[in-house]
Amino acid sequence: MTSIGGVEMVDWNLAVATATRFVRPGPEVSRDEARAIVAELRRHAKSSEEHVRAFTRMVPPQAEGETEGEPGAEHPQDTPVLVVDRPGWIKANVAGFRAVLKPLLQKMEERRSSVPGGAVLGAVGGKVTGVELGMLLSFLASRVLGQYETFAPASRDLPAAARGGRLLLVAPNIVHVERELEVDPHDFRMWVCLHEETHRTQFTAVPWLRDHIEGEIQSFLGETEIDPGTLLERLREAVQSLTGGRPEGEEGDDGGRSFVDLVQTPAQREILARLTAVMSLLEGHADYVMDGVGPDVVPSVAEIREKFQKRRASGAGRLDQALRKLLGLDAKLRQYRDGERFVRAVVDEVGMDGFNRVWTSPNTLPTKQEIAKPADWVARVHR
């Protein structure tokens, strides 16, 4: 437990309670309709596994040589698929944050313990941070359609694979977006499942990928020298953007920086460049696969993609855009676009098998510069 004298740096339970209290309600559905939606998402998640494997030619090691219908072919490495509501997504992500941020919080707490009165400050700071983290999660919980949790710790309510990993499908958000876009709901649900299943396949078929990314994240956090007060201030700015608490004309006073920008050292910039490249690869690959598989199993895929892209590009209101900028979510949208262009260009040049050399080792992952110039990656890896 990351605490001093029994007082945690972040009150995680308060974060969950705050986020659950303030999260927006989902779309109205009857109980029978809700059951049908959950059942359909589970069916689509299972069937999308076969489609993604066939299209990508990526197979988890334990599944090699299996034939259709064998037990191992259903759930690679026992990675569970969970259909959750918004509070369920919040609980899962708090658990994930708690696990990933543990080294950073321990470092910050050691610094705080050396300050006179640090324990008293911790009691207050932990609750303040819990509330503000909860507010941020309440914002995000209504926007995520699905998520592959790479480092998910298992809990009684939310199982995970032995070494972490579970796929979450956020049912109310999927229903909200399909209604907003006015697309075929059955096609849209399958389309979302194809994207998320691609992420599950990436990590189950490439055994070293999880450890590589975890190592990069921990190296990034290990370089962090941010003090608790500065971290709280970043959270406070985000909440002010969300609630409208920042006066008119003050937007951009921080130069439009995100959380990540504010904790970078020179060493972190190098790590972040590598992480940005690999995340662009993973997101772009998932987008490429969901559209590539689409025509065969999602008849209205072209309509869905066109409407979804317009929705991504338009964003939302001023406050929503300000918070997205502060959290770095605008960079996330660029990752989808740039990564998909990279994957498409490489597959067009050397085919799917040639592209799959990207999964050979960390050395064959594209650099941030190669994401922008796919030909340079082809020349380096295929020379």
Tab-separated table of C-alpha atoms in Angstrom:
chain	number	residue	atom	x	y	z
A	1	MET	CA	0.000	0.000	0.000
A	2	THR	CA	1.411	3.404	-0.948
A	3	SER	CA	0.947	5.242	2.333
A	4	ILE	CA	2.693	6.954	5.188
A	5	GLY	CA	1.508	6.220	8.695
A	6	GLY	CA	-1.582	4.515	7.276
A	7	VAL	CA	-2.516	7.540	5.122
A	8	GLU	CA	-2.533	6.891	1.380
A	9	MET	CA	-1.163	9.411	-1.088
A	10	VAL	CA	-4.349	8.968	-3.095
A	11	ASP	CA	-7.655	8.010	-1.494
A	12	TRP	CA	-8.594	5.451	-4.130
A	13	ASN	CA	-11.936	4.555	-2.563
A	14	LEU	CA	-12.911	8.217	-2.571
A	15	ALA	CA	-11.859	8.447	-6.224
A	16	VAL	CA	-14.241	5.606	-7.096
A	17	ALA	CA	-17.065	7.081	-5.018
A	18	THR	CA	-16.620	10.547	-6.542
A	19	ALA	CA	-16.442	9.299	-10.111
A	20	THR	CA	-19.464	7.054	-9.649
A	21	ARG	CA	-21.459	9.902	-8.155
A	22	PHE	CA	-20.711	12.423	-10.887
A	23	VAL	CA	-20.621	10.210	-13.972
A	24	ARG	CA	-23.431	10.929	-16.394
A	25	PRO	CA	-26.242	8.386	-16.614
A	26	GLY	CA	-26.221	6.165	-19.668
A	27	PRO	CA	-28.898	6.042	-22.367
A	28	GLU	CA	-32.299	4.753	-21.382
A	29	VAL	CA	-32.867	1.084	-22.168
A	30	SER	CA	-35.287	-1.468	-20.796
A	31	ARG	CA	-34.037	-4.363	-18.711
A	32	ASP	CA	-34.709	-6.825	-21.525
A	33	GLU	CA	-32.957	-4.583	-24.033
A	34	ALA	CA	-29.946	-4.265	-21.726
A	35	ARG	CA	-29.687	-8.049	-21.414
A	36	ALA	CA	-29.874	-8.429	-25.200
A	37	ILE	CA	-27.144	-5.805	-25.746
A	38	VAL	CA	-24.801	-7.470	-23.272
A	39	ALA	CA	-25.398	-10.887	-24.834
A	40	GLU	CA	-24.766	-9.547	-28.331
A	41	LEU	CA	-21.528	-7.832	-27.316
A	42	ARG	CA	-20.292	-11.066	-25.803
A	43	ARG	CA	-21.133	-12.970	-28.983
A	44	HIS	CA	-19.424	-10.367	-31.145
A	45	ALA	CA	-16.329	-10.364	-28.942
A	46	LYS	CA	-16.038	-14.128	-29.319
A	47	SER	CA	-16.640	-14.207	-33.077
A	48	SER	CA	-14.345	-11.234	-33.745
A	49	GLU	CA	-11.430	-13.250	-32.361
A	50	GLU	CA	-11.482	-15.597	-35.352
A	51	HIS	CA	-11.890	-12.738	-37.839
A	52	VAL	CA	-8.974	-10.778	-36.398
A	53	ARG	CA	-6.655	-13.788	-36.317
A	54	ALA	CA	-7.439	-14.682	-39.913
A	55	PHE	CA	-6.911	-11.126	-41.169
A	56	THR	CA	-3.767	-10.317	-39.179
A	57	ARG	CA	-2.232	-13.818	-39.260
A	58	MET	CA	-1.357	-13.319	-35.587
A	59	VAL	CA	-1.911	-16.331	-33.334
A	60	PRO	CA	-1.180	-16.605	-29.598
A	61	PRO	CA	1.631	-19.147	-28.997
A	62	GLN	CA	-0.579	-21.536	-27.015
A	63	ALA	CA	-3.112	-21.552	-29.853
A	64	GLU	CA	-0.715	-22.613	-32.609
A	65	GLY	CA	-1.937	-25.745	-34.314
A	66	GLU	CA	-5.391	-25.559	-32.783
A	67	THR	CA	-8.431	-26.149	-34.874
A	68	GLU	CA	-11.750	-24.381	-34.639
A	69	GLY	CA	-13.773	-25.546	-31.658
A	70	GLU	CA	-10.835	-26.461	-29.429
A	71	PRO	CA	-11.009	-24.919	-25.934
A	72	GLY	CA	-7.862	-22.792	-26.253
A	73	ALA	CA	-9.169	-21.085	-29.378
A	74	GLU	CA	-11.910	-19.283	-27.477
A	75	HIS	CA	-10.001	-17.302	-24.882
A	76	PRO	CA	-6.313	-16.800	-25.672
A	77	GLN	CA	-4.310	-17.044	-22.457
A	78	ASP	CA	-7.617	-16.929	-20.524
A	79	THR	CA	-7.909	-13.174	-21.061
A	80	PRO	CA	-11.476	-12.379	-20.023
A	81	VAL	CA	-13.928	-10.216	-21.950
A	82	LEU	CA	-16.109	-8.141	-19.609
A	83	VAL	CA	-19.153	-6.101	-20.609
A	84	VAL	CA	-19.356	-3.297	-18.050
A	85	ASP	CA	-21.309	-0.154	-17.271
A	86	ARG	CA	-19.711	3.208	-16.518
A	87	PRO	CA	-19.167	2.538	-12.781
A	88	GLY	CA	-17.593	-0.798	-13.709
A	89	TRP	CA	-15.159	0.947	-16.065
A	90	ILE	CA	-14.288	3.406	-13.291
A	91	LYS	CA	-13.501	0.628	-10.780
A	92	ALA	CA	-11.353	-1.202	-13.311
A	93	ASN	CA	-9.317	1.876	-14.181
A	94	VAL	CA	-8.781	2.947	-10.594
A	95	ALA	CA	-7.332	-0.503	-9.943
A	96	GLY	CA	-5.118	-0.153	-13.011
A	97	PHE	CA	-3.896	3.319	-12.042
A	98	ARG	CA	-3.160	2.105	-8.544
A	99	ALA	CA	-0.945	-0.675	-9.875
A	100	VAL	CA	0.898	1.296	-12.558
A	101	LEU	CA	1.443	4.452	-10.475
A	102	LYS	CA	2.603	2.648	-7.342
A	103	PRO	CA	6.353	3.333	-7.880
A	104	LEU	CA	5.733	7.030	-8.582
A	105	LEU	CA	3.475	7.457	-5.559
A	106	GLN	CA	5.978	5.705	-3.322
A	107	LYS	CA	8.650	8.097	-4.526
A	108	MET	CA	6.443	11.117	-3.870
A	109	GLU	CA	5.480	9.830	-0.421
A	110	GLU	CA	9.113	9.336	0.577
A	111	ARG	CA	9.720	12.959	-0.331
A	112	ARG	CA	6.669	14.090	1.614
A	113	SER	CA	7.625	12.074	4.707
A	114	SER	CA	10.807	14.121	5.062
A	115	VAL	CA	8.801	17.340	5.353
A	116	PRO	CA	7.602	18.439	8.825
A	117	GLY	CA	3.867	17.867	9.055
A	118	GLY	CA	3.927	15.599	6.029
A	119	ALA	CA	1.538	13.068	7.586
A	120	VAL	CA	-1.059	15.765	8.217
A	121	LEU	CA	-0.687	17.078	4.697
A	122	GLY	CA	-1.035	13.499	3.454
A	123	ALA	CA	-4.391	13.015	5.141
A	124	VAL	CA	-5.763	16.094	3.408
A	125	GLY	CA	-3.881	15.655	0.143
A	126	GLY	CA	-4.970	12.043	-0.279
A	127	LYS	CA	-8.623	13.012	-0.108
A	128	VAL	CA	-8.193	16.049	-2.368
A	129	THR	CA	-6.384	13.950	-4.936
A	130	GLY	CA	-9.018	11.219	-4.643
A	131	VAL	CA	-11.824	13.685	-5.333
A	132	GLU	CA	-10.044	15.307	-8.259
A	133	LEU	CA	-9.035	11.979	-9.812
A	134	GLY	CA	-12.648	10.893	-9.406
A	135	MET	CA	-13.840	13.974	-11.306
A	136	LEU	CA	-11.507	13.193	-14.187
A	137	LEU	CA	-12.642	9.579	-14.327
A	138	SER	CA	-16.288	10.658	-14.325
A	139	PHE	CA	-15.517	12.674	-17.464
A	140	LEU	CA	-13.734	9.827	-19.227
A	141	ALA	CA	-16.185	7.097	-18.185
A	142	SER	CA	-18.871	8.323	-20.562
A	143	ARG	CA	-16.525	8.448	-23.564
A	144	VAL	CA	-14.659	5.128	-23.726
A	145	LEU	CA	-16.264	2.472	-25.951
A	146	GLY	CA	-13.874	-0.328	-25.130
A	147	GLN	CA	-10.464	-0.880	-23.632
A	148	TYR	CA	-7.870	-3.619	-23.432
A	149	GLU	CA	-6.382	-3.308	-19.950
A	150	THR	CA	-2.830	-4.529	-20.302
A	151	PHE	CA	-1.870	-4.298	-16.629
A	152	ALA	CA	-5.208	-5.069	-15.003
A	153	PRO	CA	-4.999	-6.517	-11.490
A	154	ALA	CA	-7.627	-9.143	-10.781
A	155	SER	CA	-10.369	-8.460	-8.257
A	156	ARG	CA	-13.420	-10.329	-7.030
A	157	ASP	CA	-15.732	-8.433	-9.387
A	158	LEU	CA	-13.328	-7.966	-12.300
A	159	PRO	CA	-11.240	-11.033	-13.186
A	160	ALA	CA	-8.058	-10.745	-15.218
A	161	ALA	CA	-5.545	-13.065	-16.839
A	162	ALA	CA	-2.775	-14.546	-14.705
A	163	ARG	CA	-0.286	-11.805	-15.665
A	164	GLY	CA	-2.882	-9.086	-16.087
A	165	GLY	CA	-5.009	-8.290	-19.090
A	166	ARG	CA	-8.716	-8.107	-19.725
A	167	LEU	CA	-10.938	-6.624	-22.402
A	168	LEU	CA	-13.656	-4.195	-21.330
A	169	LEU	CA	-16.648	-3.253	-23.483
A	170	VAL	CA	-18.567	-0.285	-22.048
A	171	ALA	CA	-22.130	-1.100	-23.103
A	172	PRO	CA	-23.885	2.237	-22.351
A	173	ASN	CA	-21.264	4.215	-24.279
A	174	ILE	CA	-21.524	1.936	-27.298
A	175	VAL	CA	-25.295	2.329	-27.310
A	176	HIS	CA	-25.002	6.106	-26.893
A	177	VAL	CA	-22.674	6.485	-29.880
A	178	GLU	CA	-24.584	4.137	-32.189
A	179	ARG	CA	-27.740	6.146	-31.507
A	180	GLU	CA	-25.958	9.462	-31.948
A	181	LEU	CA	-24.492	8.360	-35.294
A	182	GLU	CA	-27.759	6.726	-36.382
A	183	VAL	CA	-25.982	3.625	-37.657
A	184	ASP	CA	-26.990	-0.020	-37.618
A	185	PRO	CA	-26.504	-1.019	-33.950
A	186	HIS	CA	-25.588	-4.633	-34.677
A	187	ASP	CA	-22.927	-3.609	-37.197
A	188	PHE	CA	-21.545	-0.920	-34.908
A	189	ARG	CA	-21.214	-3.306	-31.976
A	190	MET	CA	-19.277	-5.781	-34.088
A	191	TRP	CA	-17.086	-2.975	-35.451
A	192	VAL	CA	-16.130	-1.885	-31.929
A	193	CYS	CA	-15.431	-5.478	-30.913
A	194	LEU	CA	-13.094	-5.925	-33.885
A	195	HIS	CA	-11.007	-2.954	-32.729
A	196	GLU	CA	-10.746	-4.126	-29.129
A	197	GLU	CA	-10.140	-7.751	-30.083
A	198	THR	CA	-7.217	-6.578	-32.206
A	199	HIS	CA	-5.639	-5.119	-29.072
A	200	ARG	CA	-6.178	-8.367	-27.206
A	201	THR	CA	-4.594	-10.279	-30.083
A	202	GLN	CA	-1.608	-7.925	-30.149
A	203	PHE	CA	-0.739	-8.679	-26.541
A	204	THR	CA	-1.565	-12.380	-26.524
A	205	ALA	CA	0.226	-13.113	-29.807
A	206	VAL	CA	3.318	-11.042	-28.942
A	207	PRO	CA	4.438	-12.279	-25.499
A	208	TRP	CA	7.216	-9.707	-25.003
A	209	LEU	CA	5.026	-6.679	-25.774
A	210	ARG	CA	3.453	-6.300	-22.334
A	211	ASP	CA	6.771	-6.428	-20.474
A	212	HIS	CA	8.352	-4.020	-22.949
A	213	ILE	CA	5.642	-1.387	-22.513
A	214	GLU	CA	5.567	-1.849	-18.746
A	215	GLY	CA	9.320	-1.352	-18.636
A	216	GLU	CA	9.058	1.860	-20.645
A	217	ILE	CA	6.277	3.201	-18.423
A	218	GLN	CA	8.180	2.429	-15.236
A	219	SER	CA	11.310	4.036	-16.658
A	220	PHE	CA	9.256	7.125	-17.473
A	221	LEU	CA	7.768	7.264	-13.975
A	222	GLY	CA	11.163	6.589	-12.431
A	223	GLU	CA	12.491	9.762	-14.045
A	224	THR	CA	9.626	11.853	-12.696
A	225	GLU	CA	10.655	14.544	-10.230
A	226	ILE	CA	7.266	16.217	-9.886
A	227	ASP	CA	6.307	17.173	-6.342
A	228	PRO	CA	2.872	16.404	-4.841
A	229	GLY	CA	1.814	20.054	-4.912
A	230	THR	CA	2.459	20.365	-8.648
A	231	LEU	CA	0.590	17.140	-9.357
A	232	LEU	CA	-2.396	18.405	-7.366
A	233	GLU	CA	-2.294	21.658	-9.303
A	234	ARG	CA	-2.432	19.787	-12.622
A	235	LEU	CA	-5.449	17.839	-11.391
A	236	ARG	CA	-7.079	21.044	-10.177
A	237	GLU	CA	-6.629	22.722	-13.570
A	238	ALA	CA	-8.217	19.733	-15.268
A	239	VAL	CA	-11.231	19.791	-12.959
A	240	GLN	CA	-11.618	23.551	-13.424
A	241	SER	CA	-11.699	22.990	-17.187
A	242	LEU	CA	-14.304	20.267	-16.736
A	243	THR	CA	-16.572	22.267	-14.449
A	244	GLY	CA	-16.115	25.671	-16.018
A	245	GLY	CA	-14.251	26.906	-12.942
A	246	ARG	CA	-11.561	28.649	-14.948
A	247	PRO	CA	-12.485	32.263	-15.776
A	248	GLU	CA	-12.924	33.310	-19.380
A	249	GLY	CA	-9.688	34.226	-21.064
A	250	GLU	CA	-7.470	32.051	-18.878
A	251	GLU	CA	-7.417	29.057	-21.188
A	252	GLY	CA	-3.966	28.511	-22.590
A	253	ASP	CA	-2.148	30.238	-19.688
A	254	ASP	CA	-0.209	27.014	-19.239
A	255	GLY	CA	0.748	27.012	-22.904
A	256	GLY	CA	-1.781	24.315	-23.702
A	257	ARG	CA	0.370	21.668	-22.034
A	258	SER	CA	-0.869	18.277	-20.970
A	259	PHE	CA	-0.019	16.321	-17.824
A	260	VAL	CA	2.684	14.477	-19.730
A	261	ASP	CA	4.299	17.702	-20.923
A	262	LEU	CA	4.572	18.960	-17.374
A	263	VAL	CA	6.572	16.036	-15.976
A	264	GLN	CA	9.121	15.538	-18.737
A	265	THR	CA	12.866	15.450	-18.226
A	266	PRO	CA	15.227	15.015	-21.200
A	267	ALA	CA	15.351	11.273	-20.501
A	268	GLN	CA	11.566	11.155	-20.337
A	269	ARG	CA	11.262	12.812	-23.731
A	270	GLU	CA	13.180	9.920	-25.282
A	271	ILE	CA	11.041	7.348	-23.484
A	272	LEU	CA	7.868	9.211	-24.413
A	273	ALA	CA	8.882	9.272	-28.075
A	274	ARG	CA	9.218	5.476	-28.017
A	275	LEU	CA	5.918	5.047	-26.178
A	276	THR	CA	4.166	7.385	-28.598
A	277	ALA	CA	5.442	5.342	-31.527
A	278	VAL	CA	4.335	1.994	-30.102
A	279	MET	CA	0.922	3.342	-29.073
A	280	SER	CA	0.459	4.821	-32.554
A	281	LEU	CA	1.312	1.411	-33.972
A	282	LEU	CA	-1.150	-0.427	-31.713
A	283	GLU	CA	-4.028	2.009	-32.232
A	284	GLY	CA	-3.445	2.400	-35.955
A	285	HIS	CA	-3.190	-1.363	-36.405
A	286	ALA	CA	-6.518	-1.819	-34.605
A	287	ASP	CA	-8.186	0.794	-36.817
A	288	TYR	CA	-6.722	-0.799	-39.938
A	289	VAL	CA	-7.932	-4.260	-38.899
A	290	MET	CA	-11.444	-3.191	-37.919
A	291	ASP	CA	-11.942	-1.621	-41.329
A	292	GLY	CA	-10.136	-4.393	-43.199
A	293	VAL	CA	-12.248	-7.136	-41.650
A	294	GLY	CA	-15.325	-4.949	-41.805
A	295	PRO	CA	-16.692	-5.491	-45.330
A	296	ASP	CA	-17.043	-9.228	-44.776
A	297	VAL	CA	-18.767	-9.089	-41.383
A	298	VAL	CA	-19.974	-5.478	-41.039
A	299	PRO	CA	-22.007	-4.603	-44.150
A	300	SER	CA	-22.298	-0.906	-43.257
A	301	VAL	CA	-18.636	-0.439	-42.291
A	302	ALA	CA	-18.070	2.404	-44.796
A	303	GLU	CA	-20.981	4.410	-43.407
A	304	ILE	CA	-19.898	3.750	-39.829
A	305	ARG	CA	-16.298	4.813	-40.488
A	306	GLU	CA	-17.331	8.000	-42.271
A	307	LYS	CA	-19.695	9.087	-39.503
A	308	PHE	CA	-17.307	8.055	-36.740
A	309	GLN	CA	-14.424	10.011	-38.280
A	310	LYS	CA	-16.588	13.125	-38.491
A	311	ARG	CA	-17.498	12.677	-34.846
A	312	ARG	CA	-13.839	12.337	-33.862
A	313	ALA	CA	-12.874	15.413	-35.855
A	314	SER	CA	-15.664	17.640	-34.582
A	315	GLY	CA	-14.927	16.999	-30.909
A	316	ALA	CA	-17.302	18.598	-28.448
A	317	GLY	CA	-17.708	21.880	-26.618
A	318	ARG	CA	-15.030	24.289	-25.472
A	319	LEU	CA	-14.670	22.791	-22.007
A	320	ASP	CA	-14.497	19.282	-23.398
A	321	GLN	CA	-11.743	20.314	-25.807
A	322	ALA	CA	-9.792	22.075	-23.048
A	323	LEU	CA	-9.821	18.987	-20.849
A	324	ARG	CA	-8.882	16.726	-23.730
A	325	LYS	CA	-5.888	18.951	-24.400
A	326	LEU	CA	-4.796	18.946	-20.756
A	327	LEU	CA	-5.089	15.161	-20.530
A	328	GLY	CA	-3.277	14.659	-23.825
A	329	LEU	CA	-6.316	13.030	-25.456
A	330	ASP	CA	-5.809	15.104	-28.605
A	331	ALA	CA	-2.517	13.253	-29.018
A	332	LYS	CA	-4.447	9.987	-28.702
A	333	LEU	CA	-6.566	10.951	-31.714
A	334	ARG	CA	-3.433	11.666	-33.742
A	335	GLN	CA	-2.142	8.218	-32.812
A	336	TYR	CA	-5.144	6.577	-34.477
A	337	ARG	CA	-4.649	8.591	-37.646
A	338	ASP	CA	-0.860	8.431	-37.941
A	339	GLY	CA	-0.646	4.794	-36.898
A	340	GLU	CA	-3.280	3.693	-39.389
A	341	ARG	CA	-1.422	5.478	-42.195
A	342	PHE	CA	1.792	3.719	-41.189
A	343	VAL	CA	0.184	0.265	-41.143
A	344	ARG	CA	-1.603	0.813	-44.435
A	345	ALA	CA	1.541	2.056	-46.181
A	346	VAL	CA	3.667	-0.845	-44.927
A	347	VAL	CA	1.082	-3.515	-45.799
A	348	ASP	CA	0.692	-1.999	-49.272
A	349	GLU	CA	4.461	-2.151	-49.716
A	350	VAL	CA	5.445	-5.540	-48.214
A	351	GLY	CA	2.169	-7.333	-47.474
A	352	MET	CA	0.746	-8.505	-44.154
A	353	ASP	CA	3.539	-10.995	-43.470
A	354	GLY	CA	6.085	-8.281	-44.159
A	355	PHE	CA	4.300	-5.918	-41.820
A	356	ASN	CA	4.183	-8.560	-39.101
A	357	ARG	CA	7.957	-8.327	-38.777
A	358	VAL	CA	7.119	-5.357	-36.582
A	359	TRP	CA	6.276	-7.834	-33.800
A	360	THR	CA	9.662	-9.632	-33.912
A	361	SER	CA	11.296	-7.721	-31.042
A	362	PRO	CA	11.477	-4.237	-29.513
A	363	ASN	CA	14.168	-3.459	-32.090
A	364	THR	CA	11.710	-3.881	-34.962
A	365	LEU	CA	9.114	-1.531	-33.513
A	366	PRO	CA	8.883	1.701	-35.525
A	367	THR	CA	10.393	4.878	-34.159
A	368	LYS	CA	8.334	8.037	-33.880
A	369	GLN	CA	10.038	9.296	-37.027
A	370	GLU	CA	9.307	6.043	-38.890
A	371	ILE	CA	5.607	6.283	-38.006
A	372	ALA	CA	5.617	9.481	-40.077
A	373	LYS	CA	7.837	7.919	-42.779
A	374	PRO	CA	6.869	4.240	-43.215
A	375	ALA	CA	9.351	3.781	-46.050
A	376	ASP	CA	12.187	4.334	-43.573
A	377	TRP	CA	10.921	1.468	-41.406
A	378	VAL	CA	10.631	-0.802	-44.458
A	379	ALA	CA	14.163	0.094	-45.514
A	380	ARG	CA	15.557	-0.613	-42.013
A	381	VAL	CA	13.700	-3.843	-41.224
A	382	HIS	CA	13.568	-5.347	-44.734
A	383	ARG	CA	17.049	-4.405	-45.938
